[in-house]
XYZ file of C-alpha atoms in Angstrom:
396
model
C -31.963 46.247 -20.725
C -28.327 47.235 -20.024
C -26.116 44.207 -19.407
C -22.908 46.134 -18.853
C -21.099 45.275 -15.560
C -20.694 47.954 -12.863
C -17.250 49.395 -13.506
C -14.532 48.321 -10.971
C -11.186 49.945 -10.113
C -9.364 47.190 -11.915
C -11.468 47.701 -15.020
C -10.706 51.368 -14.879
C -6.971 50.595 -14.804
C -7.151 47.896 -17.404
C -9.483 49.926 -19.650
C -12.223 49.027 -22.067
C -13.450 49.725 -25.582
C -16.893 50.627 -26.898
C -17.771 49.859 -30.454
C -20.660 51.888 -32.023
C -21.562 50.740 -35.522
C -22.817 53.457 -37.875
C -21.164 56.275 -36.013
C -18.168 58.277 -37.311
C -16.550 57.933 -33.894
C -17.059 54.132 -33.909
C -14.264 53.076 -31.512
C -13.984 54.759 -28.077
C -11.809 53.794 -25.162
C -8.236 53.199 -24.156
C -6.131 51.455 -21.425
C -5.214 54.143 -18.878
C -2.286 52.219 -17.537
C -0.473 52.768 -20.860
C -0.884 56.504 -21.261
C 0.779 59.519 -19.658
C 3.845 57.600 -18.605
C 1.873 55.746 -15.875
C 3.529 52.352 -16.484
C 6.967 53.917 -16.322
C 6.165 55.559 -12.977
C 4.746 52.207 -11.766
C 7.972 50.437 -12.558
C 10.425 53.158 -11.689
C 13.158 51.950 -9.433
C 12.331 48.289 -9.858
C 14.765 45.832 -11.452
C 15.094 42.279 -12.567
C 12.429 39.812 -11.491
C 10.378 42.567 -9.775
C 9.923 44.244 -13.224
C 8.861 40.942 -14.847
C 6.539 40.049 -12.007
C 4.820 43.495 -12.063
C 4.232 43.512 -15.848
C 2.806 39.943 -15.549
C 0.367 41.183 -12.901
C -0.708 44.266 -14.959
C -1.214 42.427 -18.196
C -2.748 39.198 -16.828
C -4.382 37.928 -20.055
C -1.158 37.602 -21.959
C 1.195 37.521 -18.918
C 3.613 34.925 -20.423
C 4.309 37.097 -23.454
C 4.889 40.225 -21.365
C 7.192 38.328 -18.990
C 9.203 37.005 -21.918
C 9.421 40.400 -23.667
C 10.389 42.167 -20.413
C 13.207 39.651 -19.762
C 14.469 40.173 -23.374
C 14.366 43.951 -22.999
C 16.083 43.987 -19.562
C 18.832 41.663 -20.800
C 19.528 43.771 -23.919
C 19.501 47.048 -21.925
C 21.845 45.912 -19.274
C 23.639 42.764 -20.380
C 26.490 43.178 -17.771
C 24.123 43.182 -14.820
C 25.179 40.862 -12.006
C 21.810 39.121 -11.971
C 20.807 38.320 -15.581
C 17.301 37.027 -15.826
C 17.005 33.729 -17.834
C 14.877 34.082 -20.974
C 12.592 31.112 -21.328
C 13.032 28.772 -24.302
C 10.996 29.778 -27.498
C 9.190 26.431 -27.292
C 7.447 27.730 -24.124
C 6.243 30.697 -26.135
C 4.648 28.290 -28.680
C 2.970 26.302 -25.882
C 1.505 29.346 -24.209
C 0.376 30.867 -27.487
C -1.426 27.634 -28.241
C -3.062 27.812 -24.759
C -4.107 31.456 -25.491
C -5.738 30.348 -28.726
C -7.670 27.544 -26.961
C -8.833 29.782 -24.174
C -10.128 32.456 -26.565
C -11.962 29.888 -28.732
C -13.462 28.194 -25.694
C -14.505 31.278 -23.636
C -14.578 34.360 -25.878
C -15.901 33.048 -29.268
C -19.254 31.808 -27.839
C -19.852 35.151 -26.253
C -19.371 37.108 -29.439
C -21.873 35.262 -31.623
C -24.565 37.060 -33.712
C -27.486 35.498 -31.895
C -29.486 37.872 -29.553
C -28.774 35.679 -26.516
C -25.129 34.889 -26.387
C -24.496 31.165 -25.998
C -22.869 29.738 -22.876
C -19.404 28.328 -23.575
C -19.527 24.565 -24.521
C -16.361 23.047 -22.993
C -17.151 19.387 -23.664
C -14.820 19.343 -26.624
C -11.935 20.210 -24.223
C -12.764 17.303 -21.818
C -9.595 15.305 -22.708
C -7.472 18.227 -23.904
C -3.898 17.816 -22.560
C -3.479 21.590 -22.276
C -5.467 23.181 -19.410
C -6.839 26.677 -20.209
C -5.183 28.037 -17.091
C -1.372 27.768 -17.125
C 0.226 26.104 -14.092
C 1.961 28.374 -11.679
C 5.265 26.588 -11.994
C 6.990 27.202 -15.363
C 7.736 23.951 -17.161
C 11.050 23.109 -18.798
C 11.659 23.296 -22.555
C 11.528 19.480 -22.678
C 8.202 19.367 -20.878
C 6.806 22.149 -23.183
C 7.930 20.190 -26.246
C 6.234 17.047 -24.882
C 3.063 19.012 -24.164
C 2.950 20.309 -27.796
C 3.340 16.745 -29.099
C 0.460 15.689 -26.825
C -1.563 18.641 -28.217
C -0.934 17.552 -31.760
C -2.135 14.060 -30.976
C -5.286 15.409 -29.335
C -6.033 17.659 -32.306
C -5.620 14.754 -34.640
C -8.296 12.896 -32.742
C -10.548 15.819 -33.098
C -9.792 16.194 -36.809
C -9.754 12.442 -37.516
C -6.569 12.916 -39.543
C -2.985 14.108 -39.185
C -2.875 17.835 -38.492
C -0.531 18.500 -41.459
C -2.883 16.682 -43.812
C -5.801 18.751 -42.522
C -3.739 21.928 -43.199
C -2.962 20.844 -46.673
C -6.660 20.216 -47.591
C -8.317 22.996 -45.685
C -5.952 26.071 -45.867
C -8.043 27.442 -48.682
C -10.726 29.907 -47.294
C -13.626 28.091 -48.992
C -12.502 24.604 -48.030
C -12.081 25.856 -44.472
C -15.613 27.285 -44.387
C -17.047 24.075 -45.689
C -15.217 22.057 -42.896
C -16.502 24.462 -40.268
C -20.064 24.010 -41.429
C -19.620 20.174 -41.577
C -18.347 20.142 -37.918
C -20.514 22.867 -36.458
C -22.666 20.502 -34.344
C -20.013 18.545 -32.658
C -17.023 20.922 -32.322
C -17.590 24.296 -30.654
C -14.929 26.394 -32.469
C -16.173 25.135 -35.816
C -19.686 25.984 -34.815
C -18.761 29.481 -33.778
C -16.827 29.947 -37.079
C -19.768 28.616 -39.105
C -22.185 30.935 -37.389
C -19.853 33.970 -38.190
C -19.187 32.890 -41.717
C -22.116 34.481 -43.599
C -21.340 37.850 -42.070
C -17.560 37.588 -41.861
C -16.974 36.758 -45.456
C -18.576 40.036 -46.620
C -16.679 42.271 -44.120
C -13.459 43.334 -45.753
C -11.768 46.070 -43.744
C -8.872 47.904 -45.343
C -5.658 45.930 -44.574
C -2.380 47.541 -43.762
C -0.272 44.977 -41.977
C 2.247 46.111 -39.439
C 5.626 45.250 -40.954
C 8.077 46.230 -38.283
C 9.801 42.870 -38.376
C 11.819 41.904 -41.484
C 13.871 38.926 -42.634
C 16.685 41.415 -43.253
C 18.339 42.240 -39.987
C 19.578 45.661 -40.937
C 16.084 46.693 -42.160
C 14.442 45.345 -39.072
C 16.874 47.102 -36.784
C 16.149 50.409 -38.571
C 12.386 49.858 -38.171
C 12.732 49.038 -34.470
C 14.982 52.030 -33.798
C 12.428 54.340 -35.420
C 9.485 53.153 -33.394
C 11.555 53.037 -30.178
C 12.479 56.698 -30.588
C 8.806 57.601 -31.022
C 7.771 55.486 -28.058
C 10.392 57.169 -25.881
C 9.625 60.718 -27.035
C 5.834 60.535 -26.680
C 4.309 58.826 -23.569
C 0.881 58.680 -25.269
C 2.118 57.163 -28.543
C 1.527 53.677 -27.251
C -2.235 54.389 -26.886
C -2.661 55.565 -30.468
C 0.277 54.227 -32.491
C 1.076 54.937 -36.117
C 3.535 53.317 -38.386
C 4.993 55.548 -41.125
C 2.288 58.078 -40.335
C -0.623 55.699 -40.842
C -2.660 53.165 -38.733
C -1.687 49.570 -39.062
C -2.986 46.263 -37.800
C -1.264 43.295 -36.178
C -2.495 39.756 -35.644
C -1.780 36.086 -36.545
C -2.096 37.032 -40.256
C 0.652 39.601 -39.983
C 3.345 37.310 -38.546
C 6.862 37.512 -40.065
C 6.397 34.085 -41.639
C 3.341 35.295 -43.528
C 5.107 38.418 -44.908
C 4.996 37.191 -48.542
C 1.404 35.843 -48.342
C 0.223 39.163 -46.883
C 0.713 40.801 -50.313
C -1.348 38.174 -52.034
C -4.218 37.605 -49.692
C -7.431 39.456 -49.707
C -8.166 39.674 -45.986
C -11.748 39.727 -44.678
C -13.118 39.245 -41.160
C -13.375 35.568 -42.140
C -9.723 35.162 -42.992
C -8.739 36.994 -39.787
C -10.916 34.667 -37.707
C -9.784 31.586 -39.483
C -6.234 32.569 -39.022
C -6.365 31.896 -35.373
C -7.529 28.282 -35.835
C -4.859 27.787 -38.486
C -2.167 29.207 -36.215
C -3.110 26.850 -33.403
C -2.774 23.823 -35.829
C 0.451 25.102 -37.383
C 1.936 25.384 -33.857
C 0.874 21.895 -32.997
C 2.118 20.486 -36.294
C 5.645 21.946 -36.103
C 8.543 20.067 -34.631
C 9.114 21.581 -31.205
C 12.830 21.349 -31.656
C 12.591 23.924 -34.529
C 11.885 26.553 -31.912
C 15.444 26.246 -30.778
C 16.811 27.626 -34.066
C 18.551 30.991 -34.113
C 15.263 32.579 -35.185
C 12.104 30.595 -34.364
C 10.354 30.173 -37.731
C 6.917 30.259 -36.192
C 6.870 32.951 -33.503
C 9.661 35.530 -33.688
C 11.031 37.244 -30.658
C 14.106 39.164 -29.669
C 15.609 42.402 -28.473
C 17.807 45.215 -29.753
C 20.079 47.337 -27.537
C 19.656 51.027 -28.340
C 22.443 52.456 -26.233
C 23.517 52.614 -22.597
C 20.676 51.112 -20.471
C 18.099 51.251 -23.328
C 16.496 48.552 -25.389
C 13.455 47.516 -27.297
C 12.178 43.898 -27.321
C 9.493 42.164 -29.317
C 7.396 38.999 -29.290
C 4.836 37.515 -31.712
C 2.015 36.354 -29.495
C -1.581 35.194 -29.973
C -3.053 38.558 -30.692
C -0.123 40.003 -32.746
C 3.123 41.767 -32.100
C 4.094 42.911 -28.584
C 6.752 45.545 -28.034
C 8.487 46.666 -24.773
C 10.800 49.681 -24.602
C 12.888 50.307 -21.413
C 15.438 52.794 -20.055
C 17.514 51.597 -17.096
C 19.895 53.484 -14.838
C 23.507 52.390 -14.381
C 22.461 50.037 -11.577
C 19.940 48.282 -13.838
C 16.830 49.914 -12.343
C 13.952 51.095 -14.436
C 13.882 54.841 -15.214
C 11.113 54.444 -17.769
C 9.182 51.832 -19.606
C 6.603 51.660 -22.367
C 4.514 48.855 -23.698
C 2.930 48.772 -27.082
C 0.420 45.866 -27.394
C -1.723 44.514 -30.372
C -5.051 45.943 -29.062
C -3.799 49.553 -29.319
C -2.968 49.034 -32.992
C -6.173 47.219 -33.912
C -8.627 49.307 -31.879
C -7.170 52.685 -33.023
C -9.866 55.271 -33.273
C -8.915 55.934 -36.904
C -7.871 52.399 -37.857
C -9.375 49.847 -40.326
C -11.651 48.362 -37.578
C -13.084 51.776 -36.782
C -13.661 52.526 -40.499
C -15.372 49.106 -40.972
C -17.675 49.793 -38.008
C -18.545 53.346 -39.179
C -19.742 51.869 -42.470
C -22.133 49.467 -40.873
C -25.846 50.231 -40.267
C -26.212 51.480 -36.698
C -28.331 48.458 -35.702
C -25.942 45.838 -37.100
C -24.483 44.658 -33.772
C -23.903 41.182 -35.174
C -21.408 42.418 -37.674
C -19.799 44.578 -35.047
C -19.303 41.695 -32.734
C -17.921 39.688 -35.678
C -15.308 42.412 -36.238
C -14.555 42.572 -32.541
C -13.820 38.850 -32.569
C -11.685 39.164 -35.656
C -9.482 41.749 -34.030
C -9.758 40.184 -30.581
C -9.164 42.857 -27.897
C -7.394 41.842 -24.706
C -9.589 44.171 -22.571
C -13.352 44.436 -21.956
C -15.230 45.240 -25.146
C -18.796 46.623 -25.459
C -20.972 46.873 -28.615
C -23.633 49.568 -28.555
C -26.332 49.434 -31.237
C -28.686 52.380 -31.635
C -31.585 50.378 -32.782
C -31.917 48.379 -29.654
C -30.414 50.920 -27.214
C -28.759 47.985 -25.452
C -25.166 47.369 -24.551
C -23.608 43.906 -24.247
C -20.119 43.384 -22.764
C -17.685 40.563 -22.979
C -14.037 40.336 -22.054
């Protein structure tokens, strides 16, 4: 039985990926809107709020991160413009990243379980959550965002039956975290999903090459960003199959700038990549919201770099990894060209670590394939096709 949805025009624009365990070409697909300069043509002639709104409509799943990154890029490219777009406080990025994590855990994780019949999402654990899965249409103030994060921390502490920081201290170890997941599997949906993945996820160890564009040394980071901006500008299709220093790389919660030292010491598996998302949610909730107002947010880095007249690159650490926007404006501040490089294109590269791990699986092992898909978490539709059952199953 084929459970794939009938393709729609919006799906054709947004794109999708098909994962085929056991095949050499194990990852197929792309997002057409990113290739061939299509996005630049769509935005050409637009300026200011129109650019931000269009990008939010095109990239709906992570719209808040795209809006923020677009504002940063536009401001850096044309700082003297008569209408400078306000850039939201970093504390709002923390709040919306936490919301993205919750939404993925509640809606996506249950649909990517190894059982033959994917379970329906259990939303009872969210019944008194102070953070709705759908963001309100009206953007809140930084004070309201800070208060919401405090409420989120208190709610999580009721779920955990202890202070969030204490939980992190005792469960940051991979084995301790797995033990906790199994102990809470029956009464807490995210823990249940993780516990069901654990036997498979702990043995899946894709090659790790973390994307290290960001750096604590400003001069080094600027050099990295200038290099990738030049490539993004020169090749319209680079953003669909990106490389860093001639090789594939991956980006995610585990590659954040604040984890740079730990990256060199950690043996990453599908299990550590999955668990990193739960840990990131708790670390965001545990942090003092006022620390986001520091010159460089210690949790989620974002910023922009001017590259010359009318040109800039901006970045934002978001739920799925590092987001990049490159923009070229005319003297009036209107878009001449624009490129977006999102986490999915790094992680679902046809020659990347995920593709290699999938190719090494038995062709019938769709459970492991779904586990890997969840670990790398695409922001578009994803299909797993196993040759043994000759069935496809699709989940956003």
